[in-house]
GROMACS .gro file of C-alpha atoms in nm:
model
  514
    1UNK     CA    1  -9.939  -2.907  -8.525
    2UNK     CA    2  -9.885  -2.715  -8.858
    3UNK     CA    3  -9.692  -2.437  -8.678
    4UNK     CA    4  -9.460  -2.686  -8.517
    5UNK     CA    5  -9.384  -2.852  -8.852
    6UNK     CA    6  -9.312  -2.511  -9.011
    7UNK     CA    7  -9.069  -2.418  -8.733
    8UNK     CA    8  -8.879  -2.746  -8.775
    9UNK     CA    9  -8.850  -2.697  -9.152
   10UNK     CA   10  -8.723  -2.340  -9.127
   11UNK     CA   11  -8.470  -2.439  -8.863
   12UNK     CA   12  -8.341  -2.715  -9.089
   13UNK     CA   13  -8.305  -2.475  -9.385
   14UNK     CA   14  -8.110  -2.223  -9.171
   15UNK     CA   15  -7.877  -2.495  -9.039
   16UNK     CA   16  -7.806  -2.618  -9.395
   17UNK     CA   17  -7.729  -2.264  -9.511
   18UNK     CA   18  -7.496  -2.199  -9.219
   19UNK     CA   19  -7.307  -2.522  -9.287
   20UNK     CA   20  -7.262  -2.429  -9.654
   21UNK     CA   21  -7.150  -2.074  -9.570
   22UNK     CA   22  -6.901  -2.162  -9.294
   23UNK     CA   23  -6.594  -2.183  -9.527
   24UNK     CA   24  -6.670  -1.837  -9.664
   25UNK     CA   25  -6.701  -1.702  -9.311
   26UNK     CA   26  -6.365  -1.846  -9.218
   27UNK     CA   27  -6.208  -1.690  -9.528
   28UNK     CA   28  -6.368  -1.355  -9.442
   29UNK     CA   29  -6.201  -1.360  -9.100
   30UNK     CA   30  -5.868  -1.420  -9.266
   31UNK     CA   31  -5.917  -1.130  -9.507
   32UNK     CA   32  -6.016  -0.905  -9.217
   33UNK     CA   33  -5.677  -0.953  -9.070
   34UNK     CA   34  -5.511  -0.849  -9.399
   35UNK     CA   35  -5.765  -0.581  -9.519
   36UNK     CA   36  -5.953  -0.396  -9.248
   37UNK     CA   37  -6.169  -0.197  -9.497
   38UNK     CA   38  -6.405  -0.487  -9.572
   39UNK     CA   39  -6.719  -0.282  -9.564
   40UNK     CA   40  -6.667  -0.172  -9.924
   41UNK     CA   41  -6.708  -0.532 -10.045
   42UNK     CA   42  -7.047  -0.567  -9.880
   43UNK     CA   43  -7.344  -0.473 -10.094
   44UNK     CA   44  -7.511  -0.148 -10.007
   45UNK     CA   45  -7.849  -0.288  -9.934
   46UNK     CA   46  -7.696  -0.541  -9.694
   47UNK     CA   47  -7.491  -0.275  -9.516
   48UNK     CA   48  -7.792  -0.056  -9.474
   49UNK     CA   49  -7.992  -0.340  -9.330
   50UNK     CA   50  -7.736  -0.422  -9.062
   51UNK     CA   51  -7.785  -0.264  -8.722
   52UNK     CA   52  -7.516  -0.051  -8.564
   53UNK     CA   53  -7.302  -0.265  -8.331
   54UNK     CA   54  -7.255  -0.178  -7.970
   55UNK     CA   55  -6.896  -0.062  -7.905
   56UNK     CA   56  -6.901  -0.205  -7.558
   57UNK     CA   57  -6.954  -0.554  -7.695
   58UNK     CA   58  -6.655  -0.541  -7.937
   59UNK     CA   59  -6.314  -0.674  -7.840
   60UNK     CA   60  -6.057  -0.396  -7.841
   61UNK     CA   61  -5.765  -0.621  -7.943
   62UNK     CA   62  -5.956  -0.812  -8.225
   63UNK     CA   63  -6.250  -0.603  -8.335
   64UNK     CA   64  -6.526  -0.792  -8.534
   65UNK     CA   65  -6.663  -0.603  -8.832
   66UNK     CA   66  -7.031  -0.522  -8.839
   67UNK     CA   67  -7.085  -0.712  -9.164
   68UNK     CA   68  -6.963  -1.035  -9.010
   69UNK     CA   69  -7.260  -1.028  -8.770
   70UNK     CA   70  -7.475  -1.115  -9.076
   71UNK     CA   71  -7.319  -1.432  -9.221
   72UNK     CA   72  -7.572  -1.444  -9.507
   73UNK     CA   73  -7.438  -1.109  -9.639
   74UNK     CA   74  -7.095  -1.263  -9.703
   75UNK     CA   75  -7.232  -1.528  -9.940
   76UNK     CA   76  -7.480  -1.328 -10.147
   77UNK     CA   77  -7.265  -1.379 -10.459
   78UNK     CA   78  -7.216  -1.754 -10.406
   79UNK     CA   79  -7.380  -1.938 -10.701
   80UNK     CA   80  -7.474  -2.248 -10.503
   81UNK     CA   81  -7.629  -2.081 -10.204
   82UNK     CA   82  -7.899  -1.824 -10.137
   83UNK     CA   83  -7.978  -1.587 -10.424
   84UNK     CA   84  -7.891  -1.217 -10.384
   85UNK     CA   85  -8.225  -1.117 -10.521
   86UNK     CA   86  -8.525  -1.056 -10.311
   87UNK     CA   87  -8.795  -1.327 -10.334
   88UNK     CA   88  -9.079  -1.256 -10.572
   89UNK     CA   89  -9.342  -1.292 -10.304
   90UNK     CA   90  -9.156  -1.177  -9.999
   91UNK     CA   91  -9.464  -1.006  -9.858
   92UNK     CA   92  -9.663  -1.334  -9.857
   93UNK     CA   93  -9.625  -1.619  -9.610
   94UNK     CA   94  -9.375  -1.881  -9.720
   95UNK     CA   95  -9.527  -2.223  -9.772
   96UNK     CA   96  -9.300  -2.521  -9.754
   97UNK     CA   97  -9.321  -2.753 -10.054
   98UNK     CA   98  -9.499  -3.082  -9.993
   99UNK     CA   99  -9.681  -2.950  -9.683
  100UNK     CA  100 -10.022  -2.846  -9.798
  101UNK     CA  101 -10.184  -2.587  -9.578
  102UNK     CA  102  -9.874  -2.529  -9.359
  103UNK     CA  103  -9.765  -2.162  -9.347
  104UNK     CA  104  -9.560  -1.931  -9.128
  105UNK     CA  105  -9.702  -1.823  -8.798
  106UNK     CA  106  -9.939  -1.533  -8.838
  107UNK     CA  107  -9.996  -1.265  -8.579
  108UNK     CA  108 -10.363  -1.248  -8.495
  109UNK     CA  109 -10.555  -0.975  -8.326
  110UNK     CA  110 -10.656  -1.054  -7.967
  111UNK     CA  111 -10.993  -1.214  -7.927
  112UNK     CA  112 -11.266  -0.986  -7.797
  113UNK     CA  113 -11.376  -1.036  -7.439
  114UNK     CA  114 -11.679  -1.261  -7.396
  115UNK     CA  115 -11.956  -1.075  -7.219
  116UNK     CA  116 -12.243  -1.319  -7.284
  117UNK     CA  117 -12.272  -1.693  -7.323
  118UNK     CA  118 -12.327  -1.824  -7.677
  119UNK     CA  119 -12.671  -1.963  -7.756
  120UNK     CA  120 -12.705  -2.334  -7.686
  121UNK     CA  121 -12.654  -2.564  -7.984
  122UNK     CA  122 -12.951  -2.769  -8.096
  123UNK     CA  123 -12.982  -3.107  -7.928
  124UNK     CA  124 -12.829  -3.390  -8.124
  125UNK     CA  125 -13.075  -3.652  -8.249
  126UNK     CA  126 -13.081  -3.974  -8.047
  127UNK     CA  127 -12.864  -4.252  -8.190
  128UNK     CA  128 -13.044  -4.497  -8.413
  129UNK     CA  129 -13.123  -4.831  -8.252
  130UNK     CA  130 -12.939  -5.119  -8.406
  131UNK     CA  131 -13.181  -5.351  -8.579
  132UNK     CA  132 -13.178  -5.699  -8.435
  133UNK     CA  133 -13.084  -5.989  -8.660
  134UNK     CA  134 -13.414  -6.165  -8.596
  135UNK     CA  135 -13.707  -5.929  -8.644
  136UNK     CA  136 -14.007  -5.961  -8.424
  137UNK     CA  137 -14.322  -6.107  -8.575
  138UNK     CA  138 -14.545  -5.799  -8.627
  139UNK     CA  139 -14.856  -6.018  -8.598
  140UNK     CA  140 -14.764  -6.213  -8.285
  141UNK     CA  141 -14.981  -6.147  -7.978
  142UNK     CA  142 -14.826  -5.924  -7.715
  143UNK     CA  143 -14.986  -6.105  -7.422
  144UNK     CA  144 -15.092  -5.985  -7.081
  145UNK     CA  145 -14.824  -5.928  -6.817
  146UNK     CA  146 -14.893  -6.068  -6.471
  147UNK     CA  147 -14.576  -5.990  -6.280
  148UNK     CA  148 -14.299  -6.184  -6.455
  149UNK     CA  149 -14.546  -6.418  -6.625
  150UNK     CA  150 -14.696  -6.351  -6.967
  151UNK     CA  151 -15.044  -6.483  -7.047
  152UNK     CA  152 -15.163  -6.512  -7.408
  153UNK     CA  153 -15.538  -6.578  -7.410
  154UNK     CA  154 -15.727  -6.639  -7.732
  155UNK     CA  155 -16.076  -6.735  -7.846
  156UNK     CA  156 -16.194  -6.872  -8.181
  157UNK     CA  157 -16.557  -6.887  -8.295
  158UNK     CA  158 -16.624  -7.092  -8.607
  159UNK     CA  159 -16.912  -7.220  -8.816
  160UNK     CA  160 -16.898  -7.516  -9.051
  161UNK     CA  161 -17.051  -7.830  -9.193
  162UNK     CA  162 -16.988  -8.196  -9.101
  163UNK     CA  163 -17.113  -8.469  -9.333
  164UNK     CA  164 -17.105  -8.739  -9.061
  165UNK     CA  165 -17.129  -8.596  -8.708
  166UNK     CA  166 -17.162  -8.934  -8.533
  167UNK     CA  167 -16.890  -9.112  -8.734
  168UNK     CA  168 -17.116  -9.406  -8.812
  169UNK     CA  169 -17.113  -9.654  -9.100
  170UNK     CA  170 -17.351  -9.628  -9.391
  171UNK     CA  171 -17.558  -9.329  -9.494
  172UNK     CA  172 -17.545  -9.040  -9.249
  173UNK     CA  173 -17.720  -8.708  -9.212
  174UNK     CA  174 -17.490  -8.407  -9.227
  175UNK     CA  175 -17.529  -8.108  -9.004
  176UNK     CA  176 -17.405  -7.756  -8.967
  177UNK     CA  177 -17.226  -7.677  -8.646
  178UNK     CA  178 -17.076  -7.399  -8.440
  179UNK     CA  179 -16.751  -7.441  -8.256
  180UNK     CA  180 -16.637  -7.234  -7.959
  181UNK     CA  181 -16.274  -7.262  -7.859
  182UNK     CA  182 -16.062  -7.094  -7.591
  183UNK     CA  183 -15.686  -7.107  -7.535
  184UNK     CA  184 -15.442  -6.980  -7.276
  185UNK     CA  185 -15.065  -6.976  -7.314
  186UNK     CA  186 -14.839  -6.931  -7.010
  187UNK     CA  187 -14.475  -6.826  -7.024
  188UNK     CA  188 -14.249  -6.701  -6.745
  189UNK     CA  189 -13.973  -6.439  -6.766
  190UNK     CA  190 -13.762  -6.528  -6.464
  191UNK     CA  191 -13.385  -6.508  -6.421
  192UNK     CA  192 -13.388  -6.865  -6.291
  193UNK     CA  193 -13.654  -7.137  -6.307
  194UNK     CA  194 -13.911  -7.157  -6.585
  195UNK     CA  195 -14.287  -7.195  -6.612
  196UNK     CA  196 -14.464  -7.266  -6.939
  197UNK     CA  197 -14.787  -7.424  -7.048
  198UNK     CA  198 -15.080  -7.427  -7.284
  199UNK     CA  199 -15.445  -7.495  -7.210
  200UNK     CA  200 -15.719  -7.546  -7.469
  201UNK     CA  201 -16.088  -7.622  -7.442
  202UNK     CA  202 -16.361  -7.637  -7.709
  203UNK     CA  203 -16.722  -7.732  -7.764
  204UNK     CA  204 -16.885  -7.832  -8.096
  205UNK     CA  205 -17.261  -7.779  -8.119
  206UNK     CA  206 -17.445  -7.951  -8.405
  207UNK     CA  207 -17.767  -7.789  -8.519
  208UNK     CA  208 -17.946  -8.094  -8.666
  209UNK     CA  209 -17.806  -8.367  -8.439
  210UNK     CA  210 -17.785  -8.259  -8.079
  211UNK     CA  211 -17.659  -8.602  -7.965
  212UNK     CA  212 -17.341  -8.546  -8.164
  213UNK     CA  213 -17.251  -8.227  -7.976
  214UNK     CA  214 -16.939  -8.284  -7.773
  215UNK     CA  215 -16.653  -8.109  -7.588
  216UNK     CA  216 -16.282  -8.165  -7.627
  217UNK     CA  217 -15.968  -8.020  -7.476
  218UNK     CA  218 -15.610  -8.073  -7.372
  219UNK     CA  219 -15.340  -7.900  -7.176
  220UNK     CA  220 -14.999  -7.923  -7.017
  221UNK     CA  221 -14.816  -7.715  -6.755
  222UNK     CA  222 -14.444  -7.758  -6.684
  223UNK     CA  223 -14.234  -7.605  -6.407
  224UNK     CA  224 -13.854  -7.622  -6.394
  225UNK     CA  225 -13.676  -7.536  -6.068
  226UNK     CA  226 -13.302  -7.469  -6.088
  227UNK     CA  227 -13.187  -7.617  -5.758
  228UNK     CA  228 -12.817  -7.583  -5.842
  229UNK     CA  229 -12.595  -7.509  -6.137
  230UNK     CA  230 -12.608  -7.871  -6.257
  231UNK     CA  231 -12.931  -7.988  -6.094
  232UNK     CA  232 -13.289  -7.915  -6.203
  233UNK     CA  233 -13.623  -8.030  -6.063
  234UNK     CA  234 -13.894  -8.095  -6.323
  235UNK     CA  235 -14.266  -8.085  -6.240
  236UNK     CA  236 -14.530  -8.161  -6.506
  237UNK     CA  237 -14.907  -8.182  -6.523
  238UNK     CA  238 -15.132  -8.277  -6.817
  239UNK     CA  239 -15.489  -8.355  -6.913
  240UNK     CA  240 -15.695  -8.451  -7.215
  241UNK     CA  241 -16.071  -8.458  -7.267
  242UNK     CA  242 -16.215  -8.660  -7.555
  243UNK     CA  243 -16.520  -8.864  -7.659
  244UNK     CA  244 -16.580  -9.216  -7.790
  245UNK     CA  245 -16.744  -9.274  -8.124
  246UNK     CA  246 -17.052  -9.497  -8.122
  247UNK     CA  247 -16.886  -9.764  -8.343
  248UNK     CA  248 -16.583  -9.817  -8.117
  249UNK     CA  249 -16.499 -10.190  -8.063
  250UNK     CA  250 -16.482 -10.129  -7.685
  251UNK     CA  251 -16.852 -10.036  -7.691
  252UNK     CA  252 -17.012 -10.373  -7.753
  253UNK     CA  253 -17.362 -10.229  -7.786
  254UNK     CA  254 -17.524  -9.947  -7.988
  255UNK     CA  255 -17.508  -9.626  -7.786
  256UNK     CA  256 -17.654  -9.279  -7.814
  257UNK     CA  257 -17.428  -8.978  -7.814
  258UNK     CA  258 -17.056  -8.963  -7.747
  259UNK     CA  259 -16.944  -9.089  -7.400
  260UNK     CA  260 -16.669  -8.875  -7.244
  261UNK     CA  261 -16.320  -8.995  -7.160
  262UNK     CA  262 -16.082  -8.823  -6.915
  263UNK     CA  263 -15.705  -8.856  -6.910
  264UNK     CA  264 -15.502  -8.659  -6.654
  265UNK     CA  265 -15.186  -8.699  -6.453
  266UNK     CA  266 -14.860  -8.554  -6.337
  267UNK     CA  267 -14.493  -8.632  -6.295
  268UNK     CA  268 -14.194  -8.518  -6.094
  269UNK     CA  269 -13.829  -8.571  -6.168
  270UNK     CA  270 -13.475  -8.448  -6.124
  271UNK     CA  271 -13.202  -8.395  -6.385
  272UNK     CA  272 -12.833  -8.376  -6.297
  273UNK     CA  273 -12.541  -8.296  -6.529
  274UNK     CA  274 -12.196  -8.448  -6.481
  275UNK     CA  275 -11.985  -8.276  -6.743
  276UNK     CA  276 -12.138  -8.407  -7.067
  277UNK     CA  277 -12.332  -8.686  -6.899
  278UNK     CA  278 -12.695  -8.609  -6.810
  279UNK     CA  279 -12.900  -8.828  -6.576
  280UNK     CA  280 -13.279  -8.796  -6.536
  281UNK     CA  281 -13.500  -8.980  -6.289
  282UNK     CA  282 -13.876  -8.931  -6.332
  283UNK     CA  283 -14.181  -9.069  -6.159
  284UNK     CA  284 -14.536  -9.032  -6.294
  285UNK     CA  285 -14.899  -9.097  -6.205
  286UNK     CA  286 -15.171  -9.106  -6.474
  287UNK     CA  287 -15.543  -9.161  -6.448
  288UNK     CA  288 -15.808  -9.271  -6.703
  289UNK     CA  289 -16.182  -9.242  -6.643
  290UNK     CA  290 -16.467  -9.338  -6.877
  291UNK     CA  291 -16.820  -9.204  -6.866
  292UNK     CA  292 -17.109  -9.447  -6.869
  293UNK     CA  293 -17.276  -9.480  -7.209
  294UNK     CA  294 -17.645  -9.448  -7.285
  295UNK     CA  295 -17.789  -9.731  -7.495
  296UNK     CA  296 -18.051  -9.692  -7.767
  297UNK     CA  297 -18.296  -9.882  -7.546
  298UNK     CA  298 -18.257  -9.621  -7.276
  299UNK     CA  299 -18.049  -9.838  -7.043
  300UNK     CA  300 -17.704  -9.741  -6.917
  301UNK     CA  301 -17.385  -9.922  -7.006
  302UNK     CA  302 -17.134  -9.901  -6.722
  303UNK     CA  303 -16.770  -9.849  -6.815
  304UNK     CA  304 -16.638  -9.842  -6.460
  305UNK     CA  305 -16.437 -10.158  -6.530
  306UNK     CA  306 -16.217  -9.955  -6.767
  307UNK     CA  307 -16.113  -9.694  -6.508
  308UNK     CA  308 -15.748  -9.736  -6.410
  309UNK     CA  309 -15.442  -9.568  -6.258
  310UNK     CA  310 -15.090  -9.609  -6.392
  311UNK     CA  311 -14.769  -9.558  -6.192
  312UNK     CA  312 -14.435  -9.535  -6.368
  313UNK     CA  313 -14.066  -9.480  -6.298
  314UNK     CA  314 -13.817  -9.389  -6.571
  315UNK     CA  315 -13.439  -9.349  -6.576
  316UNK     CA  316 -13.256  -9.189  -6.866
  317UNK     CA  317 -12.884  -9.140  -6.926
  318UNK     CA  318 -12.771  -8.918  -7.211
  319UNK     CA  319 -12.425  -8.812  -7.328
  320UNK     CA  320 -12.360  -8.497  -7.532
  321UNK     CA  321 -12.123  -8.597  -7.811
  322UNK     CA  322 -12.158  -8.256  -7.982
  323UNK     CA  323 -12.363  -7.946  -7.894
  324UNK     CA  324 -12.640  -8.067  -8.128
  325UNK     CA  325 -12.624  -8.443  -8.076
  326UNK     CA  326 -12.711  -8.618  -7.747
  327UNK     CA  327 -12.781  -8.993  -7.766
  328UNK     CA  328 -12.946  -9.161  -7.467
  329UNK     CA  329 -13.058  -9.494  -7.325
  330UNK     CA  330 -13.374  -9.525  -7.120
  331UNK     CA  331 -13.537  -9.781  -6.898
  332UNK     CA  332 -13.891  -9.770  -6.756
  333UNK     CA  333 -14.110  -9.983  -6.534
  334UNK     CA  334 -14.482  -9.927  -6.475
  335UNK     CA  335 -14.789 -10.086  -6.329
  336UNK     CA  336 -15.155 -10.041  -6.429
  337UNK     CA  337 -15.412 -10.094  -6.158
  338UNK     CA  338 -15.783 -10.113  -6.244
  339UNK     CA  339 -16.047  -9.993  -6.001
  340UNK     CA  340 -16.232 -10.322  -6.047
  341UNK     CA  341 -16.020 -10.632  -6.014
  342UNK     CA  342 -16.232 -10.820  -6.268
  343UNK     CA  343 -16.392 -10.657  -6.574
  344UNK     CA  344 -16.740 -10.721  -6.716
  345UNK     CA  345 -16.610 -11.023  -6.915
  346UNK     CA  346 -16.441 -11.187  -6.614
  347UNK     CA  347 -16.076 -11.097  -6.692
  348UNK     CA  348 -15.822 -10.947  -6.454
  349UNK     CA  349 -15.679 -10.654  -6.648
  350UNK     CA  350 -15.415 -10.516  -6.411
  351UNK     CA  351 -15.062 -10.555  -6.552
  352UNK     CA  352 -14.693 -10.474  -6.512
  353UNK     CA  353 -14.470 -10.350  -6.792
  354UNK     CA  354 -14.098 -10.318  -6.864
  355UNK     CA  355 -13.958 -10.099  -7.142
  356UNK     CA  356 -13.605 -10.041  -7.272
  357UNK     CA  357 -13.528  -9.795  -7.549
  358UNK     CA  358 -13.251  -9.596  -7.712
  359UNK     CA  359 -13.267  -9.266  -7.895
  360UNK     CA  360 -13.118  -8.926  -7.941
  361UNK     CA  361 -13.194  -8.557  -7.952
  362UNK     CA  362 -13.029  -8.380  -8.244
  363UNK     CA  363 -12.985  -8.049  -8.422
  364UNK     CA  364 -12.837  -8.041  -8.772
  365UNK     CA  365 -12.729  -7.696  -8.896
  366UNK     CA  366 -13.029  -7.544  -8.721
  367UNK     CA  367 -13.241  -7.674  -9.010
  368UNK     CA  368 -13.340  -8.012  -8.865
  369UNK     CA  369 -13.413  -8.057  -8.495
  370UNK     CA  370 -13.599  -8.319  -8.297
  371UNK     CA  371 -13.589  -8.637  -8.092
  372UNK     CA  372 -13.624  -9.000  -8.197
  373UNK     CA  373 -13.641  -9.311  -7.977
  374UNK     CA  374 -13.719  -9.677  -8.036
  375UNK     CA  375 -13.753  -9.959  -7.786
  376UNK     CA  376 -13.921 -10.280  -7.682
  377UNK     CA  377 -14.194 -10.333  -7.422
  378UNK     CA  378 -14.312 -10.644  -7.245
  379UNK     CA  379 -14.641 -10.633  -7.051
  380UNK     CA  380 -14.756 -10.917  -6.822
  381UNK     CA  381 -15.118 -10.945  -6.698
  382UNK     CA  382 -15.247 -11.084  -6.371
  383UNK     CA  383 -15.494 -11.308  -6.554
  384UNK     CA  384 -15.306 -11.615  -6.680
  385UNK     CA  385 -15.551 -11.647  -6.970
  386UNK     CA  386 -15.412 -11.322  -7.116
  387UNK     CA  387 -15.072 -11.378  -7.270
  388UNK     CA  388 -14.802 -11.117  -7.245
  389UNK     CA  389 -14.828 -10.823  -7.480
  390UNK     CA  390 -14.494 -10.756  -7.650
  391UNK     CA  391 -14.392 -10.523  -7.927
  392UNK     CA  392 -14.186 -10.234  -8.055
  393UNK     CA  393 -14.256  -9.891  -7.909
  394UNK     CA  394 -14.115  -9.552  -7.996
  395UNK     CA  395 -14.161  -9.181  -8.045
  396UNK     CA  396 -14.044  -8.933  -8.306
  397UNK     CA  397 -14.073  -8.556  -8.335
  398UNK     CA  398 -13.877  -8.391  -8.618
  399UNK     CA  399 -13.889  -8.028  -8.728
  400UNK     CA  400 -13.735  -7.936  -9.065
  401UNK     CA  401 -13.706  -7.579  -9.195
  402UNK     CA  402 -13.587  -7.601  -9.559
  403UNK     CA  403 -13.652  -7.228  -9.617
  404UNK     CA  404 -13.739  -6.937  -9.386
  405UNK     CA  405 -14.096  -6.955  -9.520
  406UNK     CA  406 -14.151  -7.332  -9.507
  407UNK     CA  407 -14.172  -7.565  -9.207
  408UNK     CA  408 -14.212  -7.942  -9.217
  409UNK     CA  409 -14.319  -8.124  -8.899
  410UNK     CA  410 -14.319  -8.502  -8.861
  411UNK     CA  411 -14.456  -8.681  -8.555
  412UNK     CA  412 -14.490  -9.051  -8.493
  413UNK     CA  413 -14.569  -9.282  -8.205
  414UNK     CA  414 -14.603  -9.652  -8.134
  415UNK     CA  415 -14.744  -9.778  -7.805
  416UNK     CA  416 -14.919 -10.068  -7.637
  417UNK     CA  417 -15.267  -9.998  -7.497
  418UNK     CA  418 -15.549 -10.168  -7.309
  419UNK     CA  419 -15.887 -10.298  -7.412
  420UNK     CA  420 -16.184 -10.475  -7.256
  421UNK     CA  421 -16.263 -10.699  -7.554
  422UNK     CA  422 -16.295 -11.056  -7.431
  423UNK     CA  423 -15.984 -11.267  -7.498
  424UNK     CA  424 -15.767 -10.974  -7.615
  425UNK     CA  425 -15.462 -10.876  -7.412
  426UNK     CA  426 -15.444 -10.523  -7.546
  427UNK     CA  427 -15.386 -10.304  -7.847
  428UNK     CA  428 -15.087 -10.205  -8.055
  429UNK     CA  429 -15.141  -9.850  -8.181
  430UNK     CA  430 -14.918  -9.671  -8.433
  431UNK     CA  431 -14.976  -9.323  -8.571
  432UNK     CA  432 -14.784  -9.085  -8.795
  433UNK     CA  433 -14.864  -8.722  -8.874
  434UNK     CA  434 -14.704  -8.496  -9.136
  435UNK     CA  435 -14.759  -8.119  -9.170
  436UNK     CA  436 -14.615  -7.877  -9.425
  437UNK     CA  437 -14.669  -7.505  -9.354
  438UNK     CA  438 -14.574  -7.232  -9.599
  439UNK     CA  439 -14.603  -6.855  -9.548
  440UNK     CA  440 -14.729  -6.693  -9.867
  441UNK     CA  441 -14.694  -6.361  -9.690
  442UNK     CA  442 -14.594  -6.264  -9.338
  443UNK     CA  443 -14.959  -6.271  -9.236
  444UNK     CA  444 -15.088  -6.547  -9.468
  445UNK     CA  445 -14.999  -6.911  -9.400
  446UNK     CA  446 -15.129  -7.224  -9.569
  447UNK     CA  447 -15.079  -7.568  -9.411
  448UNK     CA  448 -15.131  -7.912  -9.558
  449UNK     CA  449 -15.149  -8.216  -9.331
  450UNK     CA  450 -15.206  -8.588  -9.341
  451UNK     CA  451 -15.247  -8.849  -9.066
  452UNK     CA  452 -15.237  -9.225  -9.073
  453UNK     CA  453 -15.303  -9.456  -8.780
  454UNK     CA  454 -15.342  -9.826  -8.730
  455UNK     CA  455 -15.477 -10.004  -8.422
  456UNK     CA  456 -15.445 -10.381  -8.389
  457UNK     CA  457 -15.629 -10.581  -8.121
  458UNK     CA  458 -15.402 -10.863  -8.007
  459UNK     CA  459 -15.552 -11.210  -8.023
  460UNK     CA  460 -15.871 -11.108  -8.209
  461UNK     CA  461 -15.758 -11.037  -8.564
  462UNK     CA  462 -15.928 -10.699  -8.544
  463UNK     CA  463 -15.766 -10.402  -8.715
  464UNK     CA  464 -15.864 -10.040  -8.777
  465UNK     CA  465 -15.693  -9.804  -9.022
  466UNK     CA  466 -15.759  -9.432  -8.988
  467UNK     CA  467 -15.663  -9.176  -9.255
  468UNK     CA  468 -15.712  -8.800  -9.260
  469UNK     CA  469 -15.598  -8.542  -9.511
  470UNK     CA  470 -15.673  -8.172  -9.526
  471UNK     CA  471 -15.556  -7.814  -9.538
  472UNK     CA  472 -15.571  -7.505  -9.317
  473UNK     CA  473 -15.549  -7.136  -9.401
  474UNK     CA  474 -15.474  -6.854  -9.156
  475UNK     CA  475 -15.488  -6.486  -9.249
  476UNK     CA  476 -15.375  -6.249  -8.973
  477UNK     CA  477 -15.543  -5.912  -8.999
  478UNK     CA  478 -15.367  -5.757  -8.698
  479UNK     CA  479 -15.203  -5.874  -8.378
  480UNK     CA  480 -15.552  -5.921  -8.237
  481UNK     CA  481 -15.767  -6.059  -8.520
  482UNK     CA  482 -15.713  -6.349  -8.758
  483UNK     CA  483 -15.932  -6.544  -8.997
  484UNK     CA  484 -15.901  -6.924  -9.006
  485UNK     CA  485 -16.044  -7.177  -9.249
  486UNK     CA  486 -15.993  -7.554  -9.287
  487UNK     CA  487 -16.112  -7.863  -9.470
  488UNK     CA  488 -16.058  -8.223  -9.355
  489UNK     CA  489 -16.142  -8.556  -9.514
  490UNK     CA  490 -16.154  -8.854  -9.272
  491UNK     CA  491 -16.187  -9.222  -9.344
  492UNK     CA  492 -16.185  -9.533  -9.124
  493UNK     CA  493 -16.147  -9.889  -9.255
  494UNK     CA  494 -16.213 -10.164  -9.002
  495UNK     CA  495 -16.226 -10.543  -9.014
  496UNK     CA  496 -16.520 -10.527  -8.771
  497UNK     CA  497 -16.858 -10.524  -8.946
  498UNK     CA  498 -17.050 -10.195  -8.969
  499UNK     CA  499 -16.757  -9.988  -8.842
  500UNK     CA  500 -16.628  -9.811  -9.155
  501UNK     CA  501 -16.712  -9.446  -9.202
  502UNK     CA  502 -16.626  -9.139  -9.413
  503UNK     CA  503 -16.659  -8.775  -9.308
  504UNK     CA  504 -16.588  -8.436  -9.463
  505UNK     CA  505 -16.558  -8.132  -9.237
  506UNK     CA  506 -16.530  -7.769  -9.349
  507UNK     CA  507 -16.525  -7.465  -9.124
  508UNK     CA  508 -16.428  -7.097  -9.110
  509UNK     CA  509 -16.387  -6.877  -8.804
  510UNK     CA  510 -16.256  -6.558  -8.649
  511UNK     CA  511 -15.977  -6.571  -8.390
  512UNK     CA  512 -15.934  -6.308  -8.122
  513UNK     CA  513 -15.601  -6.307  -7.938
  514UNK     CA  514 -15.432  -6.074  -7.691
   0.00000   0.00000   0.00000
């Protein structure tokens, strides 16, 4: 590129000089006609530098002098053109002004012949991987791959102290305990469809009060099948294992130990999108079973009259106003069928319910996400002596992330339940739970929580208020090991005599996860 620029510049300079010298050349031709001996006017050094012309190329009638063949020689004495002195650095390459590094073409010696190949250059280092915007949690479990499904099993073994293992009123004898807990997370990695779930089971063993030892657990497994671009089939299954406290109003006699309760069921539905309109139809079946209780006298209290099956059908229509805001309306009908038509007090407890509610899912600046719904339910019983149970129902689940290190979770629910207390149609249960988690370090998280619940027994004037407050601490040593500690204060205030209790529970354990 530099050689080409140099050639263009030199050509331009020569053309400018020729244009300036053309009048002198024309005058020289005129003088040649008048004075043939023009050679004497040419400087000696110019005449010596001119080559001898070929006679064959000259015109016999109008011969051209030899000096004319060099037009620059005729204008050596012109003050406005090229100087008659030799340049000071004629032996050096001429560099055009303003073009740094551009010189005349240099003659270079021929390159030597290549007889051998040059040594290979060292391999270039691999390009650096671009760091993702969201860094992976260095303490999260990696899981176990089973095809395209990832399993994340975990176990936690803890020891602690409970001041009131049986949750009874009055003075109680505390006891140390050991708790064994196992978890299993399930997550699919499929191009279409999705499978996810979480299963948890635990057992608490009390050293000084064996009757208070009890299991607990819960789990859910969801499968989404993408039938078409706008159609999805939803399959769900769930279960919960719990125990009854001896002072429960539904146990009308003093019992020993903690009777078990089983809740399990499933649902199937289909969701279809029509532009921004989303329609969901869902059917469900849920089952509740109660274990017989053992009385202090040694007899057995049957709870078979509380076993029931619930069938439900729900239709929801939601419209996406914005990508983060989807309000919906929902209608549901259900029926509860008891295994025994008449309970131990002579009431027919089977019922039919109708529920209508409105709500919305939302996402505000990716800081606040959740779903809130509120509605009204009317439940009619087969026994005419039990009046309809009516009331407000709703659900709320809100997640707020004010800072990258702090997370606030709010959950609330209001629902109508069943009871076997004579003369009562059912219960109205409301509960709210608040958790605030803050990461002191990437592997150290402290969580404070509080829970408040109220259960009202319709037609009996019976009310129970439950309050719990506590804190949890988790210190992750590696991806595999973590230390957990917690403290919880529980209190129950009831209008029923001899039902209030207070309990303090502290425990610490080691978690092993894969």
